[in-house]
Tab-separated table of C-alpha atoms in Angstrom:
chain	number	residue	atom	x	y	z
A	187	UNK	CA	0.000	0.000	0.000
A	188	UNK	CA	1.275	3.435	-0.874
A	189	UNK	CA	2.545	5.525	2.031
A	190	UNK	CA	0.234	8.393	1.221
A	191	UNK	CA	-2.790	6.103	1.377
A	192	UNK	CA	-1.539	4.571	4.605
A	193	UNK	CA	-0.958	8.004	6.007
A	194	UNK	CA	-4.463	9.161	5.183
A	195	UNK	CA	-5.861	5.950	6.587
A	196	UNK	CA	-3.923	6.431	9.817
A	197	UNK	CA	-5.093	10.001	10.019
A	198	UNK	CA	-8.702	8.808	9.761
A	199	UNK	CA	-8.116	5.986	12.222
A	200	UNK	CA	-8.807	3.403	9.550
A	201	UNK	CA	-8.360	-0.058	11.037
A	202	UNK	CA	-7.135	-1.523	7.778
A	203	UNK	CA	-4.310	0.995	7.517
A	204	UNK	CA	-3.433	0.376	11.135
A	205	UNK	CA	-3.251	-3.339	10.528
A	206	UNK	CA	-0.978	-2.805	7.546
A	207	UNK	CA	1.379	-0.742	9.614
A	208	UNK	CA	1.359	-3.341	12.337
A	209	UNK	CA	2.084	-6.126	9.891
A	210	UNK	CA	4.922	-4.136	8.381
A	211	UNK	CA	6.640	-2.931	11.537
A	212	UNK	CA	5.279	-5.119	14.317
A	213	UNK	CA	8.050	-7.700	14.314
A	214	UNK	CA	10.870	-5.185	14.200
A	215	UNK	CA	9.280	-3.151	16.981
A	216	UNK	CA	8.777	-6.250	19.070
A	217	UNK	CA	12.441	-7.142	18.666
A	218	UNK	CA	13.335	-3.614	19.667
A	219	UNK	CA	11.255	-3.992	22.819
A	220	UNK	CA	12.827	-7.347	23.543
A	221	UNK	CA	16.282	-5.810	23.483
A	222	UNK	CA	15.246	-3.618	26.404
A	223	UNK	CA	12.842	-5.833	28.270
A	224	UNK	CA	13.558	-9.426	29.052
A	225	UNK	CA	10.278	-11.229	29.669
A	226	UNK	CA	8.553	-11.582	26.279
A	227	UNK	CA	5.165	-10.804	27.849
A	228	UNK	CA	6.389	-7.471	29.162
A	229	UNK	CA	7.999	-6.651	25.860
A	230	UNK	CA	4.720	-7.309	24.084
A	231	UNK	CA	2.879	-5.117	26.564
A	232	UNK	CA	5.290	-2.276	25.827
A	233	UNK	CA	4.719	-2.908	22.126
A	234	UNK	CA	0.956	-2.724	22.560
A	235	UNK	CA	1.177	0.506	24.526
A	236	UNK	CA	3.477	1.971	21.903
A	237	UNK	CA	1.158	1.155	19.029
A	238	UNK	CA	-1.854	2.417	20.967
A	239	UNK	CA	-0.181	5.757	21.395
A	240	UNK	CA	1.010	5.801	17.854
A	241	UNK	CA	-2.433	5.148	16.402
A	242	UNK	CA	-4.264	7.497	18.721
A	243	UNK	CA	-1.820	10.314	18.238
A	244	UNK	CA	-1.354	10.048	14.530
A	245	UNK	CA	-4.713	11.518	13.678
A	246	UNK	CA	-2.909	14.577	12.442
A	247	UNK	CA	-0.872	12.721	9.831
A	248	UNK	CA	2.241	14.718	10.553
A	249	UNK	CA	4.765	12.673	8.639
A	250	UNK	CA	5.454	13.414	5.036
A	251	UNK	CA	7.544	10.346	4.405
A	252	UNK	CA	7.665	6.853	5.749
A	253	UNK	CA	11.218	7.060	7.044
A	254	UNK	CA	10.305	9.880	9.416
A	255	UNK	CA	7.275	7.913	10.527
A	256	UNK	CA	9.398	4.830	11.173
A	257	UNK	CA	11.907	6.867	13.179
A	258	UNK	CA	9.130	8.353	15.255
A	259	UNK	CA	7.691	4.899	15.832
A	260	UNK	CA	11.056	3.626	17.046
A	261	UNK	CA	11.316	6.522	19.440
A	262	UNK	CA	7.879	5.826	20.839
A	263	UNK	CA	8.759	2.198	21.412
A	264	UNK	CA	12.033	3.100	23.101
A	265	UNK	CA	10.197	5.537	25.330
A	266	UNK	CA	7.632	2.910	26.206
A	267	UNK	CA	10.358	0.448	27.135
A	268	UNK	CA	12.130	3.005	29.306
A	269	UNK	CA	8.877	3.861	31.020
A	270	UNK	CA	8.187	0.233	31.702
A	271	UNK	CA	11.666	-0.272	33.112
A	272	UNK	CA	11.184	2.811	35.225
A	273	UNK	CA	7.828	1.598	36.487
A	274	UNK	CA	9.440	-1.670	37.483
A	275	UNK	CA	12.159	0.311	39.224
A	276	UNK	CA	14.804	-1.771	37.536
A	277	UNK	CA	16.403	0.854	35.354
A	278	UNK	CA	19.786	1.139	36.949
A	279	UNK	CA	19.851	-1.751	39.289
A	280	UNK	CA	23.434	-2.780	38.689
A	281	UNK	CA	24.369	-3.718	42.207
A	282	UNK	CA	23.957	-7.355	41.325
A	283	UNK	CA	26.031	-6.983	38.205
A	284	UNK	CA	28.937	-9.377	37.800
A	285	UNK	CA	32.359	-8.072	38.573
A	286	UNK	CA	33.855	-6.400	35.553
A	287	UNK	CA	37.543	-6.950	35.079
A	288	UNK	CA	39.342	-3.756	34.245
A	289	UNK	CA	40.973	-3.624	30.885
A	290	UNK	CA	40.853	-1.931	27.560
A	291	UNK	CA	37.601	-1.375	25.779
A	292	UNK	CA	38.170	-4.070	23.258
A	293	UNK	CA	35.424	-6.019	21.707
A	294	UNK	CA	35.065	-9.643	20.868
A	295	UNK	CA	37.717	-11.118	18.656
A	296	UNK	CA	35.293	-11.858	15.899
A	297	UNK	CA	32.207	-10.191	14.616
A	298	UNK	CA	29.032	-11.420	16.241
A	299	UNK	CA	25.843	-12.355	14.541
A	300	UNK	CA	22.688	-10.522	15.563
A	301	UNK	CA	21.391	-13.555	17.389
A	302	UNK	CA	24.649	-14.068	19.278
A	303	UNK	CA	24.773	-10.430	20.190
A	304	UNK	CA	21.181	-10.491	21.410
A	305	UNK	CA	21.855	-13.527	23.589
A	306	UNK	CA	24.852	-11.793	25.123
A	307	UNK	CA	22.887	-8.606	25.700
A	308	UNK	CA	20.225	-10.635	27.454
A	309	UNK	CA	22.790	-11.551	30.087
A	310	UNK	CA	23.709	-7.964	30.878
A	311	UNK	CA	22.181	-6.232	33.882
A	312	UNK	CA	19.279	-3.982	32.991
A	313	UNK	CA	21.176	-0.739	33.482
A	314	UNK	CA	24.120	-1.800	31.345
A	315	UNK	CA	21.871	-3.193	28.665
A	316	UNK	CA	19.718	-0.082	28.537
A	317	UNK	CA	22.651	2.280	28.173
A	318	UNK	CA	24.278	-0.023	25.644
A	319	UNK	CA	21.116	-0.229	23.571
A	320	UNK	CA	20.538	3.501	23.667
A	321	UNK	CA	24.100	4.388	22.754
A	322	UNK	CA	25.146	1.694	20.327
A	323	UNK	CA	21.899	0.715	18.669
A	324	UNK	CA	19.722	3.811	18.884
A	325	UNK	CA	22.613	6.200	18.435
A	326	UNK	CA	21.818	8.422	21.417
A	327	UNK	CA	24.529	10.645	22.776
A	328	UNK	CA	25.542	10.361	26.410
A	329	UNK	CA	23.812	13.657	27.057
A	330	UNK	CA	20.560	12.333	25.639
A	331	UNK	CA	20.907	9.127	27.609
A	332	UNK	CA	21.539	11.097	30.792
A	333	UNK	CA	18.431	13.136	30.076
A	334	UNK	CA	16.335	10.065	29.330
A	335	UNK	CA	17.377	8.058	32.342
A	336	UNK	CA	17.819	11.014	34.696
A	337	UNK	CA	21.407	10.106	35.424
A	338	UNK	CA	24.638	11.992	34.906
A	339	UNK	CA	26.608	11.808	31.697
A	340	UNK	CA	29.460	10.283	33.654
A	341	UNK	CA	27.198	7.484	34.825
A	342	UNK	CA	26.122	6.862	31.271
A	343	UNK	CA	29.712	6.623	30.059
A	344	UNK	CA	30.673	4.453	32.974
A	345	UNK	CA	27.802	2.065	32.431
A	346	UNK	CA	28.535	1.830	28.738
A	347	UNK	CA	32.178	1.045	29.415
A	348	UNK	CA	31.264	-1.603	31.964
A	349	UNK	CA	28.658	-3.040	29.628
A	350	UNK	CA	31.258	-3.411	26.887
A	351	UNK	CA	33.777	-5.027	29.176
A	352	UNK	CA	31.211	-7.398	30.552
A	353	UNK	CA	30.048	-8.211	27.067
A	354	UNK	CA	33.627	-9.049	26.066
A	355	UNK	CA	34.019	-11.263	29.118
A	356	UNK	CA	30.775	-13.050	28.386
A	357	UNK	CA	31.792	-13.544	24.798
A	358	UNK	CA	35.146	-14.958	25.851
A	359	UNK	CA	33.441	-17.287	28.267
A	360	UNK	CA	31.034	-18.477	25.612
A	361	UNK	CA	33.902	-19.121	23.201
A	362	UNK	CA	35.782	-21.155	25.790
A	363	UNK	CA	32.660	-23.172	26.442
A	364	UNK	CA	32.161	-23.929	22.772
A	365	UNK	CA	35.867	-24.626	22.343
A	366	UNK	CA	35.724	-27.126	25.175
A	367	UNK	CA	32.642	-28.690	23.663
A	368	UNK	CA	34.338	-29.077	20.317
A	369	UNK	CA	37.488	-30.501	21.909
A	370	UNK	CA	35.433	-33.198	23.591
B	812	UNK	CA	44.861	-11.940	19.143
B	813	UNK	CA	42.717	-10.075	16.712
B	814	UNK	CA	40.872	-7.630	18.964
B	815	UNK	CA	38.832	-4.752	17.615
B	816	UNK	CA	37.884	-1.512	19.356
B	817	UNK	CA	34.242	-1.359	20.278
B	818	UNK	CA	33.773	1.742	18.218
B	819	UNK	CA	34.418	-0.311	15.100
B	820	UNK	CA	31.775	-2.731	16.178
B	821	UNK	CA	29.130	-0.165	16.846
B	822	UNK	CA	27.963	0.370	13.309
B	823	UNK	CA	27.946	-3.324	12.618
B	824	UNK	CA	25.974	-4.091	15.746
B	825	UNK	CA	23.589	-1.270	15.041
B	826	UNK	CA	22.918	-2.630	11.601
B	827	UNK	CA	22.413	-6.112	12.929
B	828	UNK	CA	20.159	-5.250	15.831
B	829	UNK	CA	18.120	-2.455	14.351
B	830	UNK	CA	17.523	-4.218	11.061
B	831	UNK	CA	14.662	-6.507	10.264
B	832	UNK	CA	16.705	-9.635	10.782
B	833	UNK	CA	15.119	-11.946	13.265
B	834	UNK	CA	17.507	-12.327	16.159
B	835	UNK	CA	15.072	-13.776	18.637
B	836	UNK	CA	15.895	-17.168	20.091
B	837	UNK	CA	14.558	-20.095	18.170
B	838	UNK	CA	12.193	-21.121	20.941
B	839	UNK	CA	10.657	-17.675	21.159
B	840	UNK	CA	7.951	-17.160	18.591
B	841	UNK	CA	6.082	-13.924	18.420
B	842	UNK	CA	2.543	-14.387	17.133
B	843	UNK	CA	1.810	-11.334	15.121
B	844	UNK	CA	-1.826	-12.070	14.347
B	845	UNK	CA	-2.689	-12.782	17.971
B	846	UNK	CA	-0.936	-9.570	18.961
B	847	UNK	CA	-2.915	-7.644	16.365
B	848	UNK	CA	-6.178	-9.076	17.680
B	849	UNK	CA	-5.279	-7.869	21.130
B	850	UNK	CA	-4.251	-4.491	19.847
B	851	UNK	CA	-7.374	-4.152	17.729
B	852	UNK	CA	-9.677	-4.906	20.630
B	853	UNK	CA	-7.724	-2.519	22.820
B	854	UNK	CA	-8.095	0.209	20.203
B	855	UNK	CA	-11.858	-0.256	20.334
B	856	UNK	CA	-11.792	0.683	23.991
B	857	UNK	CA	-11.904	4.337	25.063
B	858	UNK	CA	-8.543	5.970	25.207
B	859	UNK	CA	-7.018	5.448	28.596
B	860	UNK	CA	-3.381	5.709	27.718
B	861	UNK	CA	-1.621	8.994	27.968
B	862	UNK	CA	0.061	10.094	24.780
B	863	UNK	CA	2.058	12.953	26.147
B	864	UNK	CA	5.355	11.275	25.307
B	865	UNK	CA	4.262	10.160	21.877
B	866	UNK	CA	5.055	13.421	20.198
B	867	UNK	CA	7.811	13.372	17.615
B	868	UNK	CA	11.232	13.998	19.080
B	869	UNK	CA	10.068	13.668	22.623
B	870	UNK	CA	12.012	11.933	25.322
B	871	UNK	CA	10.516	10.238	28.337
B	872	UNK	CA	10.854	13.110	30.710
B	873	UNK	CA	8.424	11.545	33.158
B	874	UNK	CA	6.557	14.793	33.115
B	875	UNK	CA	3.617	13.413	35.038
B	876	UNK	CA	5.887	12.229	37.813
B	877	UNK	CA	7.632	15.560	37.950
B	878	UNK	CA	4.329	17.391	37.986
B	879	UNK	CA	3.136	15.180	40.809
B	880	UNK	CA	6.266	15.979	42.812
B	881	UNK	CA	5.764	19.659	42.101
B	882	UNK	CA	2.163	19.501	43.266
B	883	UNK	CA	3.174	17.682	46.416
B	884	UNK	CA	5.746	20.370	47.172
B	885	UNK	CA	3.159	23.087	46.670
B	886	UNK	CA	0.660	21.263	48.847
B	887	UNK	CA	3.178	20.881	51.661
B	888	UNK	CA	4.134	24.551	51.473
B	889	UNK	CA	0.487	25.608	51.467
B	890	UNK	CA	-0.231	23.361	54.434
B	891	UNK	CA	2.630	24.834	56.447
B	892	UNK	CA	1.495	28.384	55.711
B	893	UNK	CA	-2.100	27.483	56.572
B	894	UNK	CA	-1.054	25.992	59.876
B	895	UNK	CA	0.945	29.104	60.714
B	896	UNK	CA	-1.985	31.370	59.934
B	897	UNK	CA	-4.313	29.127	61.918
B	898	UNK	CA	-2.000	29.329	64.917
B	899	UNK	CA	-1.830	33.102	64.673
B	900	UNK	CA	-5.593	33.343	64.363
B	901	UNK	CA	-6.109	31.020	67.300
B	902	UNK	CA	-3.671	32.962	69.409
B	903	UNK	CA	-5.362	36.244	68.535
B	904	UNK	CA	-8.912	35.101	69.076
B	905	UNK	CA	-8.836	32.439	71.722
B	906	UNK	CA	-5.951	33.585	73.826
B	907	UNK	CA	-6.448	34.631	77.418
B	908	UNK	CA	-8.453	37.832	77.676
B	909	UNK	CA	-6.497	40.754	79.041
B	910	UNK	CA	-7.461	42.080	82.404
B	911	UNK	CA	-8.687	45.641	82.185
B	912	UNK	CA	-8.349	48.023	85.065
B	913	UNK	CA	-10.205	51.282	85.048
B	914	UNK	CA	-8.445	54.186	86.658
B	915	UNK	CA	-10.093	56.915	88.569
B	916	UNK	CA	-8.700	60.169	89.951
B	917	UNK	CA	-7.406	59.871	93.420
B	918	UNK	CA	-9.151	61.988	95.970
B	919	UNK	CA	-6.572	62.713	98.488
B	920	UNK	CA	-4.204	60.438	100.263
B	921	UNK	CA	-1.674	60.211	97.505
B	922	UNK	CA	-1.549	56.515	97.713
B	923	UNK	CA	-3.119	53.978	95.468
B	924	UNK	CA	-5.375	51.183	96.424
B	925	UNK	CA	-7.391	48.545	94.708
B	926	UNK	CA	-11.105	48.527	94.828
B	927	UNK	CA	-12.972	45.300	95.254
B	928	UNK	CA	-13.681	43.405	92.121
B	929	UNK	CA	-17.185	43.848	90.844
B	930	UNK	CA	-18.272	40.266	90.500
B	931	UNK	CA	-21.423	41.185	88.636
B	932	UNK	CA	-19.490	42.520	85.680
B	933	UNK	CA	-16.448	40.543	85.000
B	934	UNK	CA	-14.124	38.849	87.342
B	935	UNK	CA	-11.139	40.053	85.480
B	936	UNK	CA	-12.089	43.722	85.486
B	937	UNK	CA	-10.943	45.711	88.440
B	938	UNK	CA	-10.776	49.391	89.167
B	939	UNK	CA	-7.868	51.243	90.603
B	940	UNK	CA	-7.196	54.803	91.506
B	941	UNK	CA	-4.276	56.754	90.247
B	942	UNK	CA	-1.932	58.254	92.740
B	943	UNK	CA	-2.281	61.800	91.527
B	944	UNK	CA	-4.942	64.133	90.348
B	945	UNK	CA	-3.563	64.227	86.880
B	946	UNK	CA	-5.229	61.005	85.856
B	947	UNK	CA	-8.701	60.647	84.522
B	948	UNK	CA	-11.036	57.841	83.733
B	949	UNK	CA	-11.457	56.575	80.237
B	950	UNK	CA	-13.763	54.109	78.611
B	951	UNK	CA	-12.613	50.572	78.537
B	952	UNK	CA	-10.333	49.957	75.647
B	953	UNK	CA	-11.343	47.736	72.864
B	954	UNK	CA	-8.063	46.165	72.013
B	955	UNK	CA	-7.533	44.918	68.509
B	956	UNK	CA	-6.620	41.298	68.129
B	957	UNK	CA	-3.000	42.089	67.401
B	958	UNK	CA	-2.632	44.105	70.522
B	959	UNK	CA	-4.254	41.371	72.553
B	960	UNK	CA	-1.752	38.874	71.422
B	961	UNK	CA	1.089	41.329	71.855
B	962	UNK	CA	-0.004	42.161	75.353
B	963	UNK	CA	-0.241	38.538	76.136
B	964	UNK	CA	3.224	37.899	74.841
B	965	UNK	CA	4.556	40.786	76.838
B	966	UNK	CA	2.834	39.786	79.985
B	967	UNK	CA	5.096	40.345	82.823
B	968	UNK	CA	5.870	39.079	85.866
B	969	UNK	CA	4.895	41.082	88.796
B	970	UNK	CA	4.200	44.352	90.366
B	971	UNK	CA	4.087	45.601	93.853
B	972	UNK	CA	2.107	43.957	96.566
B	973	UNK	CA	-0.356	46.107	98.417
B	974	UNK	CA	-1.488	46.066	101.992
B	975	UNK	CA	-4.212	43.599	101.145
B	976	UNK	CA	-1.534	41.001	100.740
B	977	UNK	CA	-3.016	39.253	97.788
B	978	UNK	CA	-3.570	42.260	95.585
B	979	UNK	CA	-1.168	44.052	93.339
B	980	UNK	CA	-1.151	47.561	92.152
B	981	UNK	CA	0.212	49.089	89.059
B	982	UNK	CA	2.953	51.319	90.250
B	983	UNK	CA	3.137	53.579	87.299
B	984	UNK	CA	-0.428	54.663	87.712
B	985	UNK	CA	1.137	57.381	89.766
B	986	UNK	CA	3.593	58.685	87.262
B	987	UNK	CA	4.292	62.261	87.924
B	988	UNK	CA	2.934	64.557	85.239
B	989	UNK	CA	1.753	61.718	83.080
B	990	UNK	CA	-1.858	61.456	82.129
B	991	UNK	CA	-2.811	57.955	82.805
B	992	UNK	CA	-5.408	56.647	80.501
B	993	UNK	CA	-5.939	53.294	82.000
B	994	UNK	CA	-4.127	50.545	83.655
B	995	UNK	CA	-4.372	46.924	83.396
B	996	UNK	CA	-3.685	44.557	86.184
B	997	UNK	CA	-4.303	41.054	87.083
B	998	UNK	CA	-4.936	40.157	90.658
B	999	UNK	CA	-3.694	36.914	91.845
B	1000	UNK	CA	-3.939	35.438	95.239
B	1001	UNK	CA	-0.510	33.900	95.288
B	1002	UNK	CA	2.078	36.571	95.636
B	1003	UNK	CA	4.701	34.343	94.036
B	1004	UNK	CA	2.855	34.405	90.767
B	1005	UNK	CA	3.304	37.213	88.322
B	1006	UNK	CA	0.998	40.125	87.778
B	1007	UNK	CA	0.915	42.130	84.610
B	1008	UNK	CA	0.382	45.803	84.217
B	1009	UNK	CA	-0.067	48.364	81.522
B	1010	UNK	CA	0.029	52.109	81.494
B	1011	UNK	CA	-1.032	54.210	78.598
B	1012	UNK	CA	-0.698	57.901	78.102
B	1013	UNK	CA	-3.234	60.008	76.365
B	1014	UNK	CA	-0.947	62.120	74.348
B	1015	UNK	CA	2.184	60.086	73.951
B	1016	UNK	CA	2.925	56.506	73.160
B	1017	UNK	CA	1.499	54.018	75.569
B	1018	UNK	CA	3.888	51.894	77.489
B	1019	UNK	CA	3.752	48.628	79.285
B	1020	UNK	CA	5.783	48.597	82.431
B	1021	UNK	CA	6.948	45.197	83.280
B	1022	UNK	CA	8.343	44.652	86.726
B	1023	UNK	CA	9.617	41.305	87.828
B	1024	UNK	CA	9.132	39.540	91.041
B	1025	UNK	CA	11.090	36.871	92.710
B	1026	UNK	CA	14.290	38.078	91.162
B	1027	UNK	CA	13.825	36.143	87.974
B	1028	UNK	CA	13.626	38.920	85.461
B	1029	UNK	CA	14.584	42.537	85.280
B	1030	UNK	CA	12.249	45.469	84.889
B	1031	UNK	CA	11.677	46.666	81.390
B	1032	UNK	CA	9.436	49.059	79.585
B	1033	UNK	CA	7.799	48.168	76.314
B	1034	UNK	CA	6.526	50.990	74.174
B	1035	UNK	CA	3.612	50.464	71.873
B	1036	UNK	CA	2.492	52.551	68.977
B	1037	UNK	CA	-1.102	53.387	68.207
B	1038	UNK	CA	-1.616	50.164	66.388
B	1039	UNK	CA	-0.556	48.214	69.401
B	1040	UNK	CA	2.731	47.135	67.892
B	1041	UNK	CA	5.982	47.366	69.720
B	1042	UNK	CA	7.764	50.632	69.005
B	1043	UNK	CA	11.277	51.870	69.736
B	1044	UNK	CA	11.852	53.889	72.840
B	1045	UNK	CA	11.308	57.615	72.410
B	1046	UNK	CA	14.390	59.847	72.425
B	1047	UNK	CA	15.682	60.519	75.859
B	1048	UNK	CA	14.175	57.496	77.448
B	1049	UNK	CA	16.623	56.286	80.054
B	1050	UNK	CA	16.516	52.594	79.505
B	1051	UNK	CA	19.809	52.150	81.239
B	1052	UNK	CA	18.423	53.576	84.401
B	1053	UNK	CA	15.379	51.376	84.133
B	1054	UNK	CA	17.613	48.402	83.765
B	1055	UNK	CA	19.435	49.387	86.879
B	1056	UNK	CA	16.307	48.606	88.810
B	1057	UNK	CA	16.978	45.248	90.350
B	1058	UNK	CA	14.473	42.690	91.473
B	1059	UNK	CA	15.702	43.152	94.994
B	1060	UNK	CA	14.660	46.759	94.883
B	1061	UNK	CA	11.229	45.699	93.789
B	1062	UNK	CA	10.776	43.050	96.397
B	1063	UNK	CA	12.144	45.368	99.061
B	1064	UNK	CA	9.264	47.748	98.557
B	1065	UNK	CA	7.082	47.867	101.623
B	1066	UNK	CA	3.616	46.420	101.258
B	1067	UNK	CA	1.885	49.540	102.404
B	1068	UNK	CA	1.704	51.117	99.014
B	1069	UNK	CA	4.823	53.161	99.266
B	1070	UNK	CA	6.272	52.328	95.925
B	1071	UNK	CA	9.509	54.073	96.641
B	1072	UNK	CA	12.150	53.053	94.248
B	1073	UNK	CA	9.834	51.632	91.735
B	1074	UNK	CA	7.886	54.789	91.355
B	1075	UNK	CA	10.946	56.972	91.369
B	1076	UNK	CA	12.441	54.841	88.727
B	1077	UNK	CA	9.400	55.137	86.609
B	1078	UNK	CA	9.346	58.821	87.091
B	1079	UNK	CA	12.540	58.956	85.150
B	1080	UNK	CA	10.550	58.091	82.103
B	1081	UNK	CA	10.562	61.172	79.897
B	1082	UNK	CA	6.819	60.827	79.563
B	1083	UNK	CA	6.495	61.989	83.097
B	1084	UNK	CA	8.184	65.300	82.538
């Protein structure tokens, strides 16, 4: 369906246009929510809330092109995830985070697939994962992250650094495990 | 070891994770149609979800939470101010009523005395006579609320005992040359307890003379302006000399109404000239 038609349909609140949008972007938005929120049920709830807001607010049809609309949709979903994390009071709970060994900010030795990277991110504490997602994937600056999460820029940088180190350690651990498995 | 800086990974990871590639675990299947059914039925319901953070370019500023905190702060501040005003109002309206003493011109002996309390009127209203002919009787004052509270705050602790033993007189009713408008006194049966007194002049600022008993406080004079608020001492007022009046001098006054040092000390008030 042409974007202009979809746009007019969204502006009118047409259910068919809404379903088309959901079919087109639903999976990607769900995956986005899953990167922030671990239980799939909670991620889907954030997705539902995001689409509800998107459909109810878009009566004005503000977006001239689809790319801008998609960017706005991503931002809504990110906001929904952050709000859900905030409501669960788990945003920056990093006290139970594993000990991060000091070292250089070097990444894994090899490039990771998306699935491998997602599985590693799942193991990060919520605070680390949130900052990592916002900075690396969404492209936020530390200032924006600090504003979003109501933390200092220094905290944002620190959490990102720790997230990277922990990610490298986890990746190394996983590699050793697979190496051992292959050796046997 | 072929390590790569994280910065070089960022773009690659961004492309991988933000793309449409399915990176969910194999065992996790998202049912799009079921999700749409849920969303569709939810959209049929009346709007109950706030959309204030759904505007383009917005960040989750948690504006509602901040507004709630702001409202709570305002409510607390308003409550504190209300309580303060309520206390002031209570103090002004339900505080202890001042005792009013009516003064009358003395007829001869030059010494003051206290007339019996007229029980039919008000137990707290007594009449006294001034020590000199210069005083005259005035109507009972209708004190404004502010003055009531001020008088109450400035209530003092004692005046001279008279020959009745359980009655006190206001010494400065006999100020030389001063037109005494009225006096205020509170009779108490226990001579150890304080008695308060007030002297007002017709043509100058009124003053409250506060004389201690029992040696606990020192004599002091409080000047009031016409609104009943505390005013600075008029020029020439010898506060130092008033302060020199010691409690011993007060308590040493004979109980026969000869005020002696007290009265002479008060006479040094410039009002009396």
